[in-house]
């Protein structure tokens, strides 16, 4: 059977180097993020770049799976791509903003008659259950193997100098949300803490009234694999007009000059 990255194994050195160089191309001014240090890849760039390296297709939508990899023998698998800053070192975790589906979260809790302020111990597990149901529904609709599908997290430093790629299972139940997670609420959010070797760890955080952001800090120990930190290469700045002229030399208007 063909051994595929994410489904069966970690990305090999050649695949990782290809991805690093693909991400570096977005420094030519075409990246989604225009930063103080120049053009840098954004989340769509990451999705498209990863798809091209692993032989998949970028979904280009708001579904669970950002990259779909079909196979000829059996169901394919999906990769849910996330991109965020590094979590503080002391947390020993990755950081993911899983969802900002505020209306769906509130409707789900309302349907269960759960008050998140007074019943965080019910609200937290209900939110995780809802997100998990989206995973299963999308996998079923697309004919994907959910157990073979993964999160791909591209973490970066605040100054864009360093990056790291890690892969996590889509399973959100590394800790049982009922019993193993200590849920609490403030006026603005619900927090879910767990104990890891005597250390209190913030695993979940949900902001009902601030865009519905659901944040997750999966411990690094949960990762299937993670790369060392790496940097991107500098790419020559290429204006869109120069790129168009290169792609379509026979069609490019000879008399064109920038206004």
PDB file of C-alpha atoms in Angstrom:
ATOM      1  CA  UNK A   1       0.000   0.000   0.000  1.00  0.00           C
ATOM      2  CA  UNK A   2       1.209   3.490  -0.851  1.00  0.00           C
ATOM      3  CA  UNK A   3       2.580   5.261   2.206  1.00  0.00           C
ATOM      4  CA  UNK A   4       1.155   8.779   2.382  1.00  0.00           C
ATOM      5  CA  UNK A   5       2.163  11.718   4.594  1.00  0.00           C
ATOM      6  CA  UNK A   6      -0.253  12.554   7.408  1.00  0.00           C
ATOM      7  CA  UNK A   7      -2.335   9.427   6.868  1.00  0.00           C
ATOM      8  CA  UNK A   8       0.450   6.899   7.414  1.00  0.00           C
ATOM      9  CA  UNK A   9       3.549   8.774   8.508  1.00  0.00           C
ATOM     10  CA  UNK A  10       5.320  12.057   9.058  1.00  0.00           C
ATOM     11  CA  UNK A  11       6.369  14.092   6.057  1.00  0.00           C
ATOM     12  CA  UNK A  12       9.828  12.976   4.935  1.00  0.00           C
ATOM     13  CA  UNK A  13      12.785  15.379   4.589  1.00  0.00           C
ATOM     14  CA  UNK A  14      12.252  15.915   0.856  1.00  0.00           C
ATOM     15  CA  UNK A  15       8.550  16.687   1.326  1.00  0.00           C
ATOM     16  CA  UNK A  16       9.288  19.077   4.175  1.00  0.00           C
ATOM     17  CA  UNK A  17      11.952  20.896   2.182  1.00  0.00           C
ATOM     18  CA  UNK A  18       9.567  21.162  -0.763  1.00  0.00           C
ATOM     19  CA  UNK A  19       6.925  22.684   1.524  1.00  0.00           C
ATOM     20  CA  UNK A  20       9.450  25.093   3.050  1.00  0.00           C
ATOM     21  CA  UNK A  21      10.446  26.321  -0.396  1.00  0.00           C
ATOM     22  CA  UNK A  22       6.837  26.542  -1.577  1.00  0.00           C
ATOM     23  CA  UNK A  23       6.005  28.698   1.453  1.00  0.00           C
ATOM     24  CA  UNK A  24       9.073  30.801   0.671  1.00  0.00           C
ATOM     25  CA  UNK A  25       7.698  31.686  -2.770  1.00  0.00           C
ATOM     26  CA  UNK A  26       5.002  33.786  -1.107  1.00  0.00           C
ATOM     27  CA  UNK A  27       7.705  36.174   0.036  1.00  0.00           C
ATOM     28  CA  UNK A  28       7.845  37.508  -3.524  1.00  0.00           C
ATOM     29  CA  UNK A  29       4.982  39.960  -2.669  1.00  0.00           C
ATOM     30  CA  UNK A  30       2.176  37.453  -3.348  1.00  0.00           C
ATOM     31  CA  UNK A  31       1.664  36.287   0.258  1.00  0.00           C
ATOM     32  CA  UNK A  32      -1.570  37.018   2.085  1.00  0.00           C
ATOM     33  CA  UNK A  33       0.255  38.670   4.986  1.00  0.00           C
ATOM     34  CA  UNK A  34       2.034  41.950   4.331  1.00  0.00           C
ATOM     35  CA  UNK A  35       4.230  42.389   7.415  1.00  0.00           C
ATOM     36  CA  UNK A  36       6.986  44.674   8.645  1.00  0.00           C
ATOM     37  CA  UNK A  37       9.471  42.141   7.288  1.00  0.00           C
ATOM     38  CA  UNK A  38       7.740  41.837   3.939  1.00  0.00           C
ATOM     39  CA  UNK A  39       5.294  39.469   2.285  1.00  0.00           C
ATOM     40  CA  UNK A  40       4.599  36.247   4.194  1.00  0.00           C
ATOM     41  CA  UNK A  41       2.324  33.253   3.555  1.00  0.00           C
ATOM     42  CA  UNK A  42      -1.181  33.284   5.005  1.00  0.00           C
ATOM     43  CA  UNK A  43      -3.585  30.497   5.828  1.00  0.00           C
ATOM     44  CA  UNK A  44      -4.804  30.052   2.239  1.00  0.00           C
ATOM     45  CA  UNK A  45      -1.204  30.010   1.012  1.00  0.00           C
ATOM     46  CA  UNK A  46      -0.435  27.290   3.563  1.00  0.00           C
ATOM     47  CA  UNK A  47      -3.438  25.237   2.480  1.00  0.00           C
ATOM     48  CA  UNK A  48      -2.611  25.500  -1.227  1.00  0.00           C
ATOM     49  CA  UNK A  49       1.076  24.896  -0.659  1.00  0.00           C
ATOM     50  CA  UNK A  50       0.502  21.813   1.477  1.00  0.00           C
ATOM     51  CA  UNK A  51      -2.016  20.436  -1.024  1.00  0.00           C
ATOM     52  CA  UNK A  52       0.506  20.734  -3.843  1.00  0.00           C
ATOM     53  CA  UNK A  53       3.187  18.909  -1.845  1.00  0.00           C
ATOM     54  CA  UNK A  54       1.082  15.948  -0.669  1.00  0.00           C
ATOM     55  CA  UNK A  55      -0.816  15.491  -3.938  1.00  0.00           C
ATOM     56  CA  UNK A  56      -4.101  16.809  -2.595  1.00  0.00           C
ATOM     57  CA  UNK A  57      -6.599  19.505  -3.485  1.00  0.00           C
ATOM     58  CA  UNK A  58      -7.205  22.697  -1.515  1.00  0.00           C
ATOM     59  CA  UNK A  59     -10.896  22.843  -0.654  1.00  0.00           C
ATOM     60  CA  UNK A  60     -11.060  26.675  -0.671  1.00  0.00           C
ATOM     61  CA  UNK A  61     -14.081  26.782   1.640  1.00  0.00           C
ATOM     62  CA  UNK A  62     -14.997  26.996   5.327  1.00  0.00           C
ATOM     63  CA  UNK A  63     -15.422  23.261   5.830  1.00  0.00           C
ATOM     64  CA  UNK A  64     -13.485  21.183   8.340  1.00  0.00           C
ATOM     65  CA  UNK A  65     -11.010  19.844   5.790  1.00  0.00           C
ATOM     66  CA  UNK A  66      -8.827  22.366   3.973  1.00  0.00           C
ATOM     67  CA  UNK A  67      -6.897  19.767   1.971  1.00  0.00           C
ATOM     68  CA  UNK A  68      -8.486  16.642   0.478  1.00  0.00           C
ATOM     69  CA  UNK A  69      -6.279  13.723  -0.559  1.00  0.00           C
ATOM     70  CA  UNK A  70      -8.056  11.102  -2.621  1.00  0.00           C
ATOM     71  CA  UNK A  71      -6.669   7.604  -3.102  1.00  0.00           C
ATOM     72  CA  UNK A  72      -7.483   4.951  -5.673  1.00  0.00           C
ATOM     73  CA  UNK A  73      -7.977   2.144  -3.169  1.00  0.00           C
ATOM     74  CA  UNK A  74     -10.499   3.081  -0.511  1.00  0.00           C
ATOM     75  CA  UNK A  75     -11.569   6.354   1.071  1.00  0.00           C
ATOM     76  CA  UNK A  76      -9.358   9.402   1.006  1.00  0.00           C
ATOM     77  CA  UNK A  77      -8.434  11.559   3.971  1.00  0.00           C
ATOM     78  CA  UNK A  78      -8.496  15.209   4.893  1.00  0.00           C
ATOM     79  CA  UNK A  79      -6.173  17.688   6.549  1.00  0.00           C
ATOM     80  CA  UNK A  80      -7.507  20.581   8.597  1.00  0.00           C
ATOM     81  CA  UNK A  81      -4.907  23.347   8.345  1.00  0.00           C
ATOM     82  CA  UNK A  82      -4.350  25.849  11.126  1.00  0.00           C
ATOM     83  CA  UNK A  83      -1.871  28.695  11.294  1.00  0.00           C
ATOM     84  CA  UNK A  84      -1.086  30.711  14.425  1.00  0.00           C
ATOM     85  CA  UNK A  85       1.654  32.170  16.578  1.00  0.00           C
ATOM     86  CA  UNK A  86       3.670  29.925  18.859  1.00  0.00           C
ATOM     87  CA  UNK A  87       2.094  29.374  22.253  1.00  0.00           C
ATOM     88  CA  UNK A  88       4.191  30.558  25.210  1.00  0.00           C
ATOM     89  CA  UNK A  89       7.017  28.092  25.836  1.00  0.00           C
ATOM     90  CA  UNK A  90       5.838  27.401  29.386  1.00  0.00           C
ATOM     91  CA  UNK A  91       2.564  25.975  28.068  1.00  0.00           C
ATOM     92  CA  UNK A  92       4.373  23.153  26.222  1.00  0.00           C
ATOM     93  CA  UNK A  93       1.541  23.199  23.695  1.00  0.00           C
ATOM     94  CA  UNK A  94       0.521  24.252  20.232  1.00  0.00           C
ATOM     95  CA  UNK A  95      -2.164  26.904  19.747  1.00  0.00           C
ATOM     96  CA  UNK A  96      -5.187  26.568  17.487  1.00  0.00           C
ATOM     97  CA  UNK A  97      -8.247  28.724  16.966  1.00  0.00           C
ATOM     98  CA  UNK A  98     -10.627  25.925  16.079  1.00  0.00           C
ATOM     99  CA  UNK A  99     -13.751  27.848  15.193  1.00  0.00           C
ATOM    100  CA  UNK A 100     -15.558  31.166  15.429  1.00  0.00           C
ATOM    101  CA  UNK A 101     -19.051  29.841  14.660  1.00  0.00           C
ATOM    102  CA  UNK A 102     -20.678  31.990  17.345  1.00  0.00           C
ATOM    103  CA  UNK A 103     -24.269  31.565  16.160  1.00  0.00           C
ATOM    104  CA  UNK A 104     -23.982  27.772  15.891  1.00  0.00           C
ATOM    105  CA  UNK A 105     -22.437  27.487  19.347  1.00  0.00           C
ATOM    106  CA  UNK A 106     -25.129  29.635  20.963  1.00  0.00           C
ATOM    107  CA  UNK A 107     -27.937  27.795  19.146  1.00  0.00           C
ATOM    108  CA  UNK A 108     -26.517  24.446  20.268  1.00  0.00           C
ATOM    109  CA  UNK A 109     -26.428  25.498  23.918  1.00  0.00           C
ATOM    110  CA  UNK A 110     -29.861  27.118  23.688  1.00  0.00           C
ATOM    111  CA  UNK A 111     -31.296  23.920  22.240  1.00  0.00           C
ATOM    112  CA  UNK A 112     -29.948  22.037  25.237  1.00  0.00           C
ATOM    113  CA  UNK A 113     -31.077  24.751  27.647  1.00  0.00           C
ATOM    114  CA  UNK A 114     -27.530  25.259  28.900  1.00  0.00           C
ATOM    115  CA  UNK A 115     -26.500  28.566  30.449  1.00  0.00           C
ATOM    116  CA  UNK A 116     -22.757  28.860  29.851  1.00  0.00           C
ATOM    117  CA  UNK A 117     -22.289  31.389  32.663  1.00  0.00           C
ATOM    118  CA  UNK A 118     -23.829  29.259  35.400  1.00  0.00           C
ATOM    119  CA  UNK A 119     -23.247  25.824  33.848  1.00  0.00           C
ATOM    120  CA  UNK A 120     -19.746  25.826  32.330  1.00  0.00           C
ATOM    121  CA  UNK A 121     -19.384  22.153  33.257  1.00  0.00           C
ATOM    122  CA  UNK A 122     -22.183  21.432  30.768  1.00  0.00           C
ATOM    123  CA  UNK A 123     -21.352  24.089  28.193  1.00  0.00           C
ATOM    124  CA  UNK A 124     -17.731  22.994  27.661  1.00  0.00           C
ATOM    125  CA  UNK A 125     -18.483  19.349  26.814  1.00  0.00           C
ATOM    126  CA  UNK A 126     -21.435  20.402  24.637  1.00  0.00           C
ATOM    127  CA  UNK A 127     -19.225  22.692  22.545  1.00  0.00           C
ATOM    128  CA  UNK A 128     -16.609  19.942  22.037  1.00  0.00           C
ATOM    129  CA  UNK A 129     -19.357  17.499  21.098  1.00  0.00           C
ATOM    130  CA  UNK A 130     -20.668  19.936  18.479  1.00  0.00           C
ATOM    131  CA  UNK A 131     -17.257  20.471  16.857  1.00  0.00           C
ATOM    132  CA  UNK A 132     -16.670  16.721  16.816  1.00  0.00           C
ATOM    133  CA  UNK A 133     -20.015  16.225  15.070  1.00  0.00           C
ATOM    134  CA  UNK A 134     -18.872  18.619  12.319  1.00  0.00           C
ATOM    135  CA  UNK A 135     -15.786  16.466  11.779  1.00  0.00           C
ATOM    136  CA  UNK A 136     -17.906  13.352  11.333  1.00  0.00           C
ATOM    137  CA  UNK A 137     -20.506  15.065   9.126  1.00  0.00           C
ATOM    138  CA  UNK A 138     -17.886  16.499   6.740  1.00  0.00           C
ATOM    139  CA  UNK A 139     -16.007  13.204   6.574  1.00  0.00           C
ATOM    140  CA  UNK A 140     -19.223  11.328   5.758  1.00  0.00           C
ATOM    141  CA  UNK A 141     -20.273  13.886   3.130  1.00  0.00           C
ATOM    142  CA  UNK A 142     -16.883  13.755   1.397  1.00  0.00           C
ATOM    143  CA  UNK A 143     -16.344  10.013   1.800  1.00  0.00           C
ATOM    144  CA  UNK A 144     -13.193  10.483   3.888  1.00  0.00           C
ATOM    145  CA  UNK A 145     -11.583   8.273   6.492  1.00  0.00           C
ATOM    146  CA  UNK A 146     -11.956  10.372   9.645  1.00  0.00           C
ATOM    147  CA  UNK A 147      -9.461   8.333  11.667  1.00  0.00           C
ATOM    148  CA  UNK A 148      -6.798   8.871   8.984  1.00  0.00           C
ATOM    149  CA  UNK A 149      -7.431  12.632   8.830  1.00  0.00           C
ATOM    150  CA  UNK A 150      -5.318  15.124  10.766  1.00  0.00           C
ATOM    151  CA  UNK A 151      -4.771  18.652  11.939  1.00  0.00           C
ATOM    152  CA  UNK A 152      -1.741  20.332  10.375  1.00  0.00           C
ATOM    153  CA  UNK A 153      -0.613  23.248  12.522  1.00  0.00           C
ATOM    154  CA  UNK A 154       1.854  25.755  11.090  1.00  0.00           C
ATOM    155  CA  UNK A 155       3.116  27.749  14.065  1.00  0.00           C
ATOM    156  CA  UNK A 156       5.204  30.881  13.693  1.00  0.00           C
ATOM    157  CA  UNK A 157       7.109  33.383  15.795  1.00  0.00           C
ATOM    158  CA  UNK A 158       5.675  36.868  16.260  1.00  0.00           C
ATOM    159  CA  UNK A 159       8.362  38.336  13.978  1.00  0.00           C
ATOM    160  CA  UNK A 160       7.867  35.667  11.289  1.00  0.00           C
ATOM    161  CA  UNK A 161      11.472  34.517  11.688  1.00  0.00           C
ATOM    162  CA  UNK A 162      10.705  30.901  12.646  1.00  0.00           C
ATOM    163  CA  UNK A 163       8.081  28.335  11.731  1.00  0.00           C
ATOM    164  CA  UNK A 164       7.198  24.820  12.861  1.00  0.00           C
ATOM    165  CA  UNK A 165       4.829  22.243  11.389  1.00  0.00           C
ATOM    166  CA  UNK A 166       3.090  19.697  13.594  1.00  0.00           C
ATOM    167  CA  UNK A 167       0.407  17.077  13.007  1.00  0.00           C
ATOM    168  CA  UNK A 168      -2.299  16.164  15.509  1.00  0.00           C
ATOM    169  CA  UNK A 169      -5.157  13.677  15.510  1.00  0.00           C
ATOM    170  CA  UNK A 170      -8.598  15.171  14.932  1.00  0.00           C
ATOM    171  CA  UNK A 171      -9.668  13.528  18.196  1.00  0.00           C
ATOM    172  CA  UNK A 172     -10.580  16.315  20.625  1.00  0.00           C
ATOM    173  CA  UNK A 173     -11.030  13.892  23.498  1.00  0.00           C
ATOM    174  CA  UNK A 174      -7.449  13.530  24.685  1.00  0.00           C
ATOM    175  CA  UNK A 175      -8.976  14.457  28.023  1.00  0.00           C
ATOM    176  CA  UNK A 176     -12.524  13.393  28.821  1.00  0.00           C
ATOM    177  CA  UNK A 177     -14.472  16.682  28.807  1.00  0.00           C
ATOM    178  CA  UNK A 178     -16.701  15.303  31.552  1.00  0.00           C
ATOM    179  CA  UNK A 179     -14.620  14.552  34.624  1.00  0.00           C
ATOM    180  CA  UNK A 180     -11.055  15.180  33.494  1.00  0.00           C
ATOM    181  CA  UNK A 181     -11.445  18.846  32.555  1.00  0.00           C
ATOM    182  CA  UNK A 182     -12.123  21.531  35.146  1.00  0.00           C
ATOM    183  CA  UNK A 183     -14.592  23.935  33.540  1.00  0.00           C
ATOM    184  CA  UNK A 184     -15.125  27.469  34.826  1.00  0.00           C
ATOM    185  CA  UNK A 185     -16.649  30.682  33.532  1.00  0.00           C
ATOM    186  CA  UNK A 186     -16.138  34.405  33.791  1.00  0.00           C
ATOM    187  CA  UNK A 187     -18.355  37.186  32.456  1.00  0.00           C
ATOM    188  CA  UNK A 188     -16.729  36.820  29.041  1.00  0.00           C
ATOM    189  CA  UNK A 189     -15.593  33.230  28.530  1.00  0.00           C
ATOM    190  CA  UNK A 190     -15.519  29.557  29.460  1.00  0.00           C
ATOM    191  CA  UNK A 191     -12.168  28.004  30.419  1.00  0.00           C
ATOM    192  CA  UNK A 192     -11.234  24.332  30.505  1.00  0.00           C
ATOM    193  CA  UNK A 193      -8.153  23.373  32.555  1.00  0.00           C
ATOM    194  CA  UNK A 194      -6.518  19.960  32.957  1.00  0.00           C
ATOM    195  CA  UNK A 195      -3.796  18.604  35.181  1.00  0.00           C
ATOM    196  CA  UNK A 196      -0.643  17.453  33.386  1.00  0.00           C
ATOM    197  CA  UNK A 197       1.873  15.923  35.768  1.00  0.00           C
ATOM    198  CA  UNK A 198       0.855  18.320  38.512  1.00  0.00           C
ATOM    199  CA  UNK A 199       0.826  21.368  36.220  1.00  0.00           C
ATOM    200  CA  UNK A 200      -2.427  23.224  35.561  1.00  0.00           C
ATOM    201  CA  UNK A 201      -2.815  23.542  31.801  1.00  0.00           C
ATOM    202  CA  UNK A 202      -5.322  25.694  29.913  1.00  0.00           C
ATOM    203  CA  UNK A 203      -6.683  23.339  27.241  1.00  0.00           C
ATOM    204  CA  UNK A 204      -9.856  25.087  26.089  1.00  0.00           C
ATOM    205  CA  UNK A 205     -11.168  28.637  25.978  1.00  0.00           C
ATOM    206  CA  UNK A 206     -14.420  29.824  24.444  1.00  0.00           C
ATOM    207  CA  UNK A 207     -15.518  33.454  24.039  1.00  0.00           C
ATOM    208  CA  UNK A 208     -19.298  33.442  23.461  1.00  0.00           C
ATOM    209  CA  UNK A 209     -19.622  37.212  23.082  1.00  0.00           C
ATOM    210  CA  UNK A 210     -16.409  37.984  21.194  1.00  0.00           C
ATOM    211  CA  UNK A 211     -16.802  36.394  17.798  1.00  0.00           C
ATOM    212  CA  UNK A 212     -17.483  32.960  19.270  1.00  0.00           C
ATOM    213  CA  UNK A 213     -13.791  32.088  19.247  1.00  0.00           C
ATOM    214  CA  UNK A 214     -13.002  28.549  20.395  1.00  0.00           C
ATOM    215  CA  UNK A 215      -9.324  28.234  21.282  1.00  0.00           C
ATOM    216  CA  UNK A 216      -7.402  25.018  21.907  1.00  0.00           C
ATOM    217  CA  UNK A 217      -3.931  24.419  23.299  1.00  0.00           C
ATOM    218  CA  UNK A 218      -3.174  20.721  22.611  1.00  0.00           C
ATOM    219  CA  UNK A 219      -0.077  19.572  24.535  1.00  0.00           C
ATOM    220  CA  UNK A 220       2.975  18.980  22.367  1.00  0.00           C
ATOM    221  CA  UNK A 221       3.030  15.414  23.681  1.00  0.00           C
ATOM    222  CA  UNK A 222      -0.194  14.744  21.777  1.00  0.00           C
ATOM    223  CA  UNK A 223       1.355  15.502  18.389  1.00  0.00           C
ATOM    224  CA  UNK A 224       1.810  12.610  15.972  1.00  0.00           C
ATOM    225  CA  UNK A 225       4.958  14.398  14.843  1.00  0.00           C
ATOM    226  CA  UNK A 226       6.505  17.853  14.720  1.00  0.00           C
ATOM    227  CA  UNK A 227       9.357  19.380  12.778  1.00  0.00           C
ATOM    228  CA  UNK A 228      12.206  21.381  14.189  1.00  0.00           C
ATOM    229  CA  UNK A 229      11.787  25.118  13.802  1.00  0.00           C
ATOM    230  CA  UNK A 230      12.724  26.389  10.365  1.00  0.00           C
ATOM    231  CA  UNK A 231      13.047  29.630   8.437  1.00  0.00           C
ATOM    232  CA  UNK A 232      11.844  30.671   4.999  1.00  0.00           C
ATOM    233  CA  UNK A 233      14.103  31.717   2.174  1.00  0.00           C
ATOM    234  CA  UNK A 234      14.051  35.261   0.857  1.00  0.00           C
ATOM    235  CA  UNK A 235      12.398  35.454  -2.533  1.00  0.00           C
ATOM    236  CA  UNK A 236      12.877  38.169  -5.157  1.00  0.00           C
ATOM    237  CA  UNK A 237      10.064  40.728  -5.188  1.00  0.00           C
ATOM    238  CA  UNK A 238       7.931  40.169  -8.278  1.00  0.00           C
ATOM    239  CA  UNK A 239       5.175  42.625  -9.198  1.00  0.00           C
ATOM    240  CA  UNK A 240       1.907  41.197 -10.554  1.00  0.00           C
ATOM    241  CA  UNK A 241       2.536  42.987 -13.855  1.00  0.00           C
ATOM    242  CA  UNK A 242       5.934  41.325 -14.216  1.00  0.00           C
ATOM    243  CA  UNK A 243       4.409  37.948 -13.455  1.00  0.00           C
ATOM    244  CA  UNK A 244       1.637  38.455 -16.018  1.00  0.00           C
ATOM    245  CA  UNK A 245       4.163  39.472 -18.679  1.00  0.00           C
ATOM    246  CA  UNK A 246       6.221  36.343 -17.935  1.00  0.00           C
ATOM    247  CA  UNK A 247       3.189  34.055 -18.139  1.00  0.00           C
ATOM    248  CA  UNK A 248       1.642  35.634 -21.242  1.00  0.00           C
ATOM    249  CA  UNK A 249       4.472  37.151 -23.320  1.00  0.00           C
ATOM    250  CA  UNK A 250       2.580  36.814 -26.596  1.00  0.00           C
ATOM    251  CA  UNK A 251      -0.467  38.609 -25.222  1.00  0.00           C
ATOM    252  CA  UNK A 252       1.222  41.305 -23.174  1.00  0.00           C
ATOM    253  CA  UNK A 253       0.575  44.774 -24.648  1.00  0.00           C
ATOM    254  CA  UNK A 254       3.825  46.221 -26.005  1.00  0.00           C
ATOM    255  CA  UNK A 255       2.689  49.764 -25.312  1.00  0.00           C
ATOM    256  CA  UNK A 256       1.865  49.232 -21.633  1.00  0.00           C
ATOM    257  CA  UNK A 257       3.626  51.458 -19.102  1.00  0.00           C
ATOM    258  CA  UNK A 258       2.625  51.905 -15.431  1.00  0.00           C
ATOM    259  CA  UNK A 259       0.447  54.991 -14.958  1.00  0.00           C
TER     260      UNK A 259
END
